[in-house]
XYZ file of C-alpha atoms in Angstrom:
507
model
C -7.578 19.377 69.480
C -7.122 22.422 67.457
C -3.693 21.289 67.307
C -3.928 18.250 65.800
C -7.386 19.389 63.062
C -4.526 22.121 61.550
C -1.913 19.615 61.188
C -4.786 16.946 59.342
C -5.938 19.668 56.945
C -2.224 21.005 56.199
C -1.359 17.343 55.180
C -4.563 17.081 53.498
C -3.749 20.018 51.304
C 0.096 19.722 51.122
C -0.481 16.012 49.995
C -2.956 17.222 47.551
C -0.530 20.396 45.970
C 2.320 18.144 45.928
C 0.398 15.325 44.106
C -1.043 18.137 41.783
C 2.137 19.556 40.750
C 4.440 16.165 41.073
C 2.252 13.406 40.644
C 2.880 12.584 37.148
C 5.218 9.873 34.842
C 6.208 9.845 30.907
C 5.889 6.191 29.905
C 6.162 3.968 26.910
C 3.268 1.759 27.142
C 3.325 -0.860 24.159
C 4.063 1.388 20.771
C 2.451 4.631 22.846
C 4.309 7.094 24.276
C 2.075 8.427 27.085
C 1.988 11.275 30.252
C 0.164 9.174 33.491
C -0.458 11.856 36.352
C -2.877 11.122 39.757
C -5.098 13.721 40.221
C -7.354 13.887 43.280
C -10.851 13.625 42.609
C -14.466 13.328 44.633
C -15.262 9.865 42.371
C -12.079 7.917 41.271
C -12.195 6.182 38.049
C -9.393 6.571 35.144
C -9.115 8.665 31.998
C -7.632 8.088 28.715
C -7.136 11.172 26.042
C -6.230 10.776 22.843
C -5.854 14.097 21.650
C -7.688 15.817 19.366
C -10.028 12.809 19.175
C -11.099 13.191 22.688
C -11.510 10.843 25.935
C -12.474 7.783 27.326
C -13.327 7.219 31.019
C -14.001 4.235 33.314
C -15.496 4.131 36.714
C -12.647 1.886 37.598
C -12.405 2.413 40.749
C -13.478 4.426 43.968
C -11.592 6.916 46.002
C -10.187 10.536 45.917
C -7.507 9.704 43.384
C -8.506 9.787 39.527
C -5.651 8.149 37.055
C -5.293 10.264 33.695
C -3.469 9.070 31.089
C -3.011 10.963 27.588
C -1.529 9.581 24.365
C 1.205 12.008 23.064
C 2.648 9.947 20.361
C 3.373 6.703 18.665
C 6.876 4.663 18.196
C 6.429 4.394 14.719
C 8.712 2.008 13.982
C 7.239 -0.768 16.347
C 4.090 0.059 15.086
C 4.963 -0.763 11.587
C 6.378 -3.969 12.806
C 2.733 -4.807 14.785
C 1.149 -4.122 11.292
C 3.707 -6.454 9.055
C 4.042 -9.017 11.414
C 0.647 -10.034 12.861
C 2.383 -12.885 15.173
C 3.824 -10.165 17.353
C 0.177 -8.903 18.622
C -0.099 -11.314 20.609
C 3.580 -10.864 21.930
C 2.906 -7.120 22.489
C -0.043 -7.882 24.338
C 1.479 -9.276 26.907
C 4.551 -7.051 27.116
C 1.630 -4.005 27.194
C 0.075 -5.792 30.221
C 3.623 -5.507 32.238
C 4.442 -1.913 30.841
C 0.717 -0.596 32.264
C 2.192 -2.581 35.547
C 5.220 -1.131 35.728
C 4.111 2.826 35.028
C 1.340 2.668 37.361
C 3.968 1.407 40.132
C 6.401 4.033 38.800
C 3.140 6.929 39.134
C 1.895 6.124 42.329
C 5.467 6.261 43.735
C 6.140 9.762 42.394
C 2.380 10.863 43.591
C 3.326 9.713 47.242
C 6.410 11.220 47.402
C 4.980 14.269 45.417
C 2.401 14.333 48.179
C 4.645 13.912 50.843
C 7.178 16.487 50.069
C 4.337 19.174 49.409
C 2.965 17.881 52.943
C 6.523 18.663 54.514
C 7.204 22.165 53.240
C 3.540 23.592 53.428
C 4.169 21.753 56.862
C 7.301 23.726 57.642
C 5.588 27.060 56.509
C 2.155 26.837 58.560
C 3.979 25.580 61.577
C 7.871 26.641 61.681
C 8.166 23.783 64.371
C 10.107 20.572 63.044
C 8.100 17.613 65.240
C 4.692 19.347 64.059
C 6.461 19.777 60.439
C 7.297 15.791 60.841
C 3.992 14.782 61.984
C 2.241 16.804 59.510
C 4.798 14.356 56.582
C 3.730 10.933 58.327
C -0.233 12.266 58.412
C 0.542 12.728 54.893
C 1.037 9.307 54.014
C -1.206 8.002 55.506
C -3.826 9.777 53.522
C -2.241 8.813 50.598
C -1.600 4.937 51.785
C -5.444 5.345 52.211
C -6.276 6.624 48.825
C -4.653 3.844 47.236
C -5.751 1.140 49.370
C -9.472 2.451 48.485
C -8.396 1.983 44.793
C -7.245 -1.514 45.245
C -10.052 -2.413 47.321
C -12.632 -1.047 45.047
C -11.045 -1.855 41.366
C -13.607 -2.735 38.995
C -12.079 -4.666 35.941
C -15.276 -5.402 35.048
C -15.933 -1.814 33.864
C -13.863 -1.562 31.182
C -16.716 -2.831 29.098
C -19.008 0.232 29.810
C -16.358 2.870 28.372
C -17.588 6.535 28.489
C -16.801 8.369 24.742
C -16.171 12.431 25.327
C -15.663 14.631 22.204
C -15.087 12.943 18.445
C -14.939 9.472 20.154
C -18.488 9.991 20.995
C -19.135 8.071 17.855
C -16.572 5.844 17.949
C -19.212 2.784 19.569
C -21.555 3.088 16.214
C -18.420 3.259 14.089
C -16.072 0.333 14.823
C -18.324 -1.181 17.414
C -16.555 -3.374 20.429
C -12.679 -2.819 20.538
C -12.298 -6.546 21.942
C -14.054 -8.194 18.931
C -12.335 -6.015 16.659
C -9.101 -7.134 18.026
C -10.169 -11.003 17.460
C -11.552 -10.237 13.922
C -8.352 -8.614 12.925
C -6.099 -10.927 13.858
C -7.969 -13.658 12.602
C -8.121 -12.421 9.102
C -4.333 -11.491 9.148
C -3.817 -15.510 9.513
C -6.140 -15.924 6.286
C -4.591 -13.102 4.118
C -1.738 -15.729 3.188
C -4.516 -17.835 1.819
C -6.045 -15.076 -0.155
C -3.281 -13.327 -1.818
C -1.956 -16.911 -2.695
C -5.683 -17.075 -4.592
C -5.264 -14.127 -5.985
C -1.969 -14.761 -7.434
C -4.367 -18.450 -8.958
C -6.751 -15.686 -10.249
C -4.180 -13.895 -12.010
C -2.616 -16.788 -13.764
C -6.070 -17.889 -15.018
C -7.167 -14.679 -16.221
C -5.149 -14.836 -19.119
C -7.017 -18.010 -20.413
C -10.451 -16.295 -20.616
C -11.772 -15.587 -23.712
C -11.761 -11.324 -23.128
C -9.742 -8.681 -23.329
C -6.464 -8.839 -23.987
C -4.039 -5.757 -22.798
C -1.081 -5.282 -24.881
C 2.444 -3.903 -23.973
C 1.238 -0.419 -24.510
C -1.809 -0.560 -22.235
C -1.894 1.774 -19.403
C -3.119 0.098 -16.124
C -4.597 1.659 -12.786
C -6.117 0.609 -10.401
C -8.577 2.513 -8.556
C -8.968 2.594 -4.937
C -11.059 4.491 -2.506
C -11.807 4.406 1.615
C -9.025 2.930 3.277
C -9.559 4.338 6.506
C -6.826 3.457 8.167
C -6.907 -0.374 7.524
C -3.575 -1.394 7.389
C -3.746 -4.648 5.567
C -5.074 -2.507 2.294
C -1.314 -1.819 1.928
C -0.617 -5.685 1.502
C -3.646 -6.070 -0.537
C -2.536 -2.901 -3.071
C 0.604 -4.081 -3.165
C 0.452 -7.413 -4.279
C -2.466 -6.976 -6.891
C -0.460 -3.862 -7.894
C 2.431 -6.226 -8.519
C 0.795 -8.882 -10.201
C -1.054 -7.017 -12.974
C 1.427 -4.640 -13.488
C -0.014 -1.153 -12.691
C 1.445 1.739 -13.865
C -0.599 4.127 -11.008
C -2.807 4.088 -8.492
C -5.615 7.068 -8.380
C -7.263 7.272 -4.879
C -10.615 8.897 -4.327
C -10.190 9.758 -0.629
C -10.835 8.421 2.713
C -7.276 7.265 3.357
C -7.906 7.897 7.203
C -10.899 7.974 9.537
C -9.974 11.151 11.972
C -8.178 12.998 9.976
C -5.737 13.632 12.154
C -1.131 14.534 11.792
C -0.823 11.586 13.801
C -2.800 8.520 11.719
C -2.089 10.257 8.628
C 1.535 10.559 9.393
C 1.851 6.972 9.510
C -0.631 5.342 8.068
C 0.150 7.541 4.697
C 3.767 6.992 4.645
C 3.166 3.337 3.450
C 2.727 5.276 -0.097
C 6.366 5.082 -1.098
C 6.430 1.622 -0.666
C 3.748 1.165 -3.751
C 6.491 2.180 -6.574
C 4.531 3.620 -8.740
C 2.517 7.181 -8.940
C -0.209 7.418 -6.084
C -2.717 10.147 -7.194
C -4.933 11.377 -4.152
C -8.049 13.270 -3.458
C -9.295 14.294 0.005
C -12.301 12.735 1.062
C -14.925 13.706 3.582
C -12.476 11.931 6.538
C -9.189 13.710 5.218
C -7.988 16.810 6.589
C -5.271 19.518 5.030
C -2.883 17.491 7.746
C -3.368 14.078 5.561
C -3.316 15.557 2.486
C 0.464 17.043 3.572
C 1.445 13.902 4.995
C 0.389 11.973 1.298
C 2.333 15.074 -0.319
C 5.355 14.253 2.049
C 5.149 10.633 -0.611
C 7.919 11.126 -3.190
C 5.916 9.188 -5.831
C 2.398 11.076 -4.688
C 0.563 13.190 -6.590
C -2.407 15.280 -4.541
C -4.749 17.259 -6.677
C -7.211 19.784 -5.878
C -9.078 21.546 -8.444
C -5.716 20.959 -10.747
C -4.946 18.506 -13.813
C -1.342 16.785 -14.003
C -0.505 14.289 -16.392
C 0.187 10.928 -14.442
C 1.222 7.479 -16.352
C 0.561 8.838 -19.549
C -2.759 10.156 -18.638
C -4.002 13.428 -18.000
C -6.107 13.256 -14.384
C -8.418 16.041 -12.835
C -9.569 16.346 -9.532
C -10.566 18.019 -6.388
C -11.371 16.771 -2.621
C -15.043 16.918 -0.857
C -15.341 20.186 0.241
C -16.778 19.127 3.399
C -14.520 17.495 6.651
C -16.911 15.343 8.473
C -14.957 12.865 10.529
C -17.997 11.969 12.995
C -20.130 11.264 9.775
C -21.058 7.644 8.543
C -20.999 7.350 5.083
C -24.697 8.711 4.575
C -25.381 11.673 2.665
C -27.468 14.732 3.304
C -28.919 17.124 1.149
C -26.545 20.382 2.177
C -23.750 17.942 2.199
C -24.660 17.214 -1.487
C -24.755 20.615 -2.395
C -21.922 21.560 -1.326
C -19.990 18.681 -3.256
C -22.412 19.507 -6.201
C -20.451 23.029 -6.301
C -16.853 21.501 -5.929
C -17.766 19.522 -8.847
C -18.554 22.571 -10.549
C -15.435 23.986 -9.700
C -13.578 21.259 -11.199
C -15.872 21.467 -14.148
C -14.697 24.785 -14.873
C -11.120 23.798 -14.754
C -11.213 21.158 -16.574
C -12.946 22.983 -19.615
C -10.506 25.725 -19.332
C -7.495 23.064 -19.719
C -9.541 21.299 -22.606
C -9.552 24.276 -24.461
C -5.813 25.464 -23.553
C -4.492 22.092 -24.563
C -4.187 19.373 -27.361
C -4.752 16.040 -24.904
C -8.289 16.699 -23.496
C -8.649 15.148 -19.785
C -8.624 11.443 -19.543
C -10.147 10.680 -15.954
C -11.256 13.220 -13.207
C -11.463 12.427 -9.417
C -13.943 13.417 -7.093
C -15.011 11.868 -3.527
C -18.754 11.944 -3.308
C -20.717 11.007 -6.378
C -22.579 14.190 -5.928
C -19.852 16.287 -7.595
C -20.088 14.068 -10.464
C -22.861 15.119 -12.239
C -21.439 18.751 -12.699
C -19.156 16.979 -14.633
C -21.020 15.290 -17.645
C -19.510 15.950 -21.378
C -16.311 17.378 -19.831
C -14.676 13.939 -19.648
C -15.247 10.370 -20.362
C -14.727 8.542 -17.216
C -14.899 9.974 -13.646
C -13.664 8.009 -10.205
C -15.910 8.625 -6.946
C -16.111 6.686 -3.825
C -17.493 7.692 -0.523
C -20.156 5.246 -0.577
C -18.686 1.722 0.368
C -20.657 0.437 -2.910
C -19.521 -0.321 -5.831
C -21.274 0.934 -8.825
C -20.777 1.677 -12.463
C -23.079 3.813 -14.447
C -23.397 6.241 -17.773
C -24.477 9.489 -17.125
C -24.817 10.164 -20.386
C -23.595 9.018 -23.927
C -20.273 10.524 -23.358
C -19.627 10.025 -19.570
C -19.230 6.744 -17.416
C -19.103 7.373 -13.578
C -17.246 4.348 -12.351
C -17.376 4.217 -8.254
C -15.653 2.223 -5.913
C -16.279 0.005 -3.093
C -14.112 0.282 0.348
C -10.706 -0.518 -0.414
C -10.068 -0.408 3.406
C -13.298 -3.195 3.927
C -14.884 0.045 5.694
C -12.305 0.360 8.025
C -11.382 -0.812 11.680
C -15.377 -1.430 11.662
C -15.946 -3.693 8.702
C -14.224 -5.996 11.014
C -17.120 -6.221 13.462
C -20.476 -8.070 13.059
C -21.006 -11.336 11.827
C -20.737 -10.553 7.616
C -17.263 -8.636 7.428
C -17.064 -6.080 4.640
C -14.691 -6.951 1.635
C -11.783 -5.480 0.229
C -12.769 -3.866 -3.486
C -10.506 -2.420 -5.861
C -10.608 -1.721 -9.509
C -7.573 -2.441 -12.371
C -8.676 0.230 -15.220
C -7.358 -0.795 -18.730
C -6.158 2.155 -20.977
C -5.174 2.969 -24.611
C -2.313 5.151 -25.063
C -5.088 7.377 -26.353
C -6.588 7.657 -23.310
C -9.882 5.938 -23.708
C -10.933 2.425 -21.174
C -11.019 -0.507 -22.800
C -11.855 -2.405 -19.931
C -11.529 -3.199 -16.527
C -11.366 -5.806 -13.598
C -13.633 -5.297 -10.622
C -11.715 -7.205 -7.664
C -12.884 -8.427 -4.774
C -11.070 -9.668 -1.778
C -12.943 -11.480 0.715
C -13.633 -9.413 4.490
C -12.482 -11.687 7.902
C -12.685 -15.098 8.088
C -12.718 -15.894 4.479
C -10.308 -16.947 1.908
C -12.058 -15.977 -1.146
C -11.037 -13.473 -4.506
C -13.215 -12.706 -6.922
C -12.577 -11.006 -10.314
C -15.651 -9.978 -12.829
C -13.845 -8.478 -16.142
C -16.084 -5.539 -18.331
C -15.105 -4.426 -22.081
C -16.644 -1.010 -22.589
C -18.119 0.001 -25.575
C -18.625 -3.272 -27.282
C -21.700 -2.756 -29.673
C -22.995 -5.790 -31.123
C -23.007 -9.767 -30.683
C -22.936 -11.956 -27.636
C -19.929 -12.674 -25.266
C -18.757 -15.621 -23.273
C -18.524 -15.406 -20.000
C -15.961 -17.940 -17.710
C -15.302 -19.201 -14.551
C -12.436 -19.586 -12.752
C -12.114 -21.476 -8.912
C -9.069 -22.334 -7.293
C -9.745 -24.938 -4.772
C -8.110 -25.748 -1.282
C -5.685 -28.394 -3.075
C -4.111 -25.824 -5.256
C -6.142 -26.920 -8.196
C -7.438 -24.769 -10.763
C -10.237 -25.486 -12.980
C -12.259 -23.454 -15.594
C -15.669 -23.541 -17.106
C -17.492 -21.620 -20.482
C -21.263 -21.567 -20.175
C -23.098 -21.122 -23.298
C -22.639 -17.317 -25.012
C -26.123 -15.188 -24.118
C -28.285 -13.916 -26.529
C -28.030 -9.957 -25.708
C -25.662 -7.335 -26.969
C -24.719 -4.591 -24.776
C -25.269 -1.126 -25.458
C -23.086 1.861 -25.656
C -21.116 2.866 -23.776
C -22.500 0.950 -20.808
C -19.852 -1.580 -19.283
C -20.594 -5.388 -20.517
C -19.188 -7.962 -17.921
C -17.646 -10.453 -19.786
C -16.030 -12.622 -17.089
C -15.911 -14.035 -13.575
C -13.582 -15.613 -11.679
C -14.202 -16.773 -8.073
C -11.613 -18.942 -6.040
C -12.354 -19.949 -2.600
C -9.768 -21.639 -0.086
């Protein structure tokens, strides 16, 4: 009896040291490259870490054996073709399903014979007697036959839907909401982003009919964008409005990715190059010192912090939020305001120093938050925020218009959820050689679902008499048609923005 109780519990604890120290597989699972081990456990169930973002676990399944799995990198390259070629999710899906197959087959071979070689030496040591030594392997399996039968028996698919968030993904259920409807939101408004860009390529065409400003061939055109976070059709969407009305820069206020993080910024920021044309960048309250680097790493980037460079022909100051909130919504709080308040003062500073020092006074600065903007009044004429998801344009005083952006991302992976999707906004900023706005198109690409542009063109600093407005819809046949309504009786005031036109296609 004694006999046979030593040679269960030296099995028992072989099986589990061998399992411990051998019971692990590196896999490629879909574009991840990933470490699976089997680790024995009181409760079962299955792990996923993604560091430094944190974990996920499911209650999976029952038994002594917990699965682990931890993300270690990405295969950029057949990421990148996921993102251009939305057909291929689907593709990938399935090829995912039979790479989880296939590494879980290849673990829980390793783990047995992990278990069973650990049984059979701490076998050989405790007993020094080969049949004992032998029986002490076969008890051994069977313990860890049983362990995964319990896990078959007792899997749970169902489970996956009650997820359990550890560390920074704590917040990632009131941020992008359910993964599954995320998934079918996504690819749905990849299949209507042919539709819209073809609109907005109807918008552009008709935009040079209306009766408003006119850039000529000296103008200097940017477009502003702000809170991508991480959305990679914004790259698509840059692109091809870039293209079509000719920008000669693009000044970002920040929020490029969501974590913060080498990895997303490593890849999601290398889509810069592609653009063609100076990319200015500030850090925003999501961006660490790691994506600020990996924009750097951009041949045509410019990052700025508390500096002034001349970009395009203009001379651009700025300097990212001071704070790094990742697990923050876009809401403010009052020592988070503060504390931009003072990096706005910082940049205040610099700028007045360079005003002084130089002949060409600053042309635009760049901050994140709208906070640090007010620091800023009568050192410059125009400042860029973001931060807020909202578009909004207002003077802060006679001399100073604080122009800030919507979410050029549509709010990220989570403006894909709910019922009204958020919409891509951007701004094309129209420049003198001088320096000074003229005017500017506020441009709105339609969130999921939708096939719609919209573009509302402002003059700035028109001071007297009344200006038409038009309308411009491109229709489902390819038509385009145009209307004038009568001129209204008001006259805008200086140096607050007059919108002068508006052009909305739907598909």
């Amino acid at each position: 009896m004694r006999t046979s109780v030593a040679i269960f519990l030296v099995a028992l604890v072989g099986a589990t040291i061998g399992m411990q120290l051998g019971g692990r597989a590196e896999v490629e699972i879909g574009p991840f490259q990933m470490q699976l081990a089997a680790q024995p456990s009181l409760h079962g169930g299955s792990q996923l870490r993604i560091p430094p973002l944190g974990a996920i676990s499911i209650q999976d399944h029952a038994g002594p054996v917990r699965l682990v799995a931890r993300v270690d990198g990405l295969n950029e390259s057949e990421t990148r073709q996921l993102i251009a070629d939305p057909a291929r999710i689907e593709e990938a899906t399935d090829l995912t399903t039979g790479d989880v197959k296939s590494a879980i087959t290849t673990l829980a071979l390793r783990a047995v014979g992990a278990g069973f070689l650990g049984a059979l030496l701490l076998g050989a040591v405790a007993f020094r007697d080969v049949r004992r030594t032998l029986i002490t392997g076969g008890v051994s399996l069977v313990l860890l036959a049983g362990s995964g039968g319990i896990a078959a028996a007792t899997l749970n698919p169902a489970s996956l839907s009650q997820p359990r968030y550890e560390g920074l993904l704590t917040n990632v259920p009131a941020l992008i909401g359910d993964a599954r409807s995320i998934y079918d939101n996504y690819g749905h408004y990849q299949s209507q982003l042919v539709g819209i860009l073809t609109n907005m390529s109807k918008v552009y065409e008709a935009v040079s009919t209306l009766p408003t400003y006119q850039p000529d061939p000296n103008t200097i055109r940017v477009m502003h964008v702000s809170d991508l976070h991480n959305n990679p059709t914004s790259w698509r969407v840059i692109s091809t409005i870039g293209s079509q009305f000719q920008v000669n820069a693009v000044f970002d206020t920040g929020d490029l990715t969501d974590w913060g993080s080498a990895a997303e910024a490593n890849l999601y920021a290398s889509n810069i190059t592609a653009l063609k044309v100076p990319y200015v960048f500030i850090r925003g309250n999501h961006d660490s010192d790691d994506v600020a680097r990996a924009v750097a790493a951009n041949r045509n980037a410019v990052v700025l912090d508390d500096q002034v460079r001349e970009v395009a022909g203009l001379v651009v100051a700025g300097v990212g939020s001071s704070r790094f909130t990742p697990d923050k919504t876009t809401g403010d709080d009052n020592a988070g305001k503060a504390v931009e308040a003072e990096a706005g003062e910082r940049l205040a500073k610099t700028v007045l120093r360079y005003n002084r020092e130089n002949d060409k006074s600053v042309d635009v600065m760049m901050v994140h938050e709208p906070a640090a903007a007010e620091p800023l009044k009568d050192h410059g004429p125009l400042i860029l925020a973001g931060h807020t998801h909202e578009r909004k344009v207002e003077a802060l005083d006679k001399d100073t218009l604080l122009m800030i952006e919507g979410s050029t991302g549509a709010a990220g992976l989570r403006g894909l959820q709910g019922d009204t999707p958020k919409s891509f906004e951007m701004t094309v900023l129209y420049f003198a050689q001088d320096g000074e706005l003229k005017a500017y198109d506020e441009i709105t690409v339609s969130g999921s679902g939708q096939s719609q542009v919209e573009l509302r063109r402002v003059i700035v600093g028109q001071s007297n008499g009344a200006f038409p407005s038009a309308t411009v819809t491109a229709t489902p046949s390819g038509t385009v048609t145009a209307s004038t309504p009568p001129p209204a009786n008001t006259a805008p005031v200086i140096p607050s923005p007059t919108p002068t036109s508006s052009v909305s296609p739907t598909s």
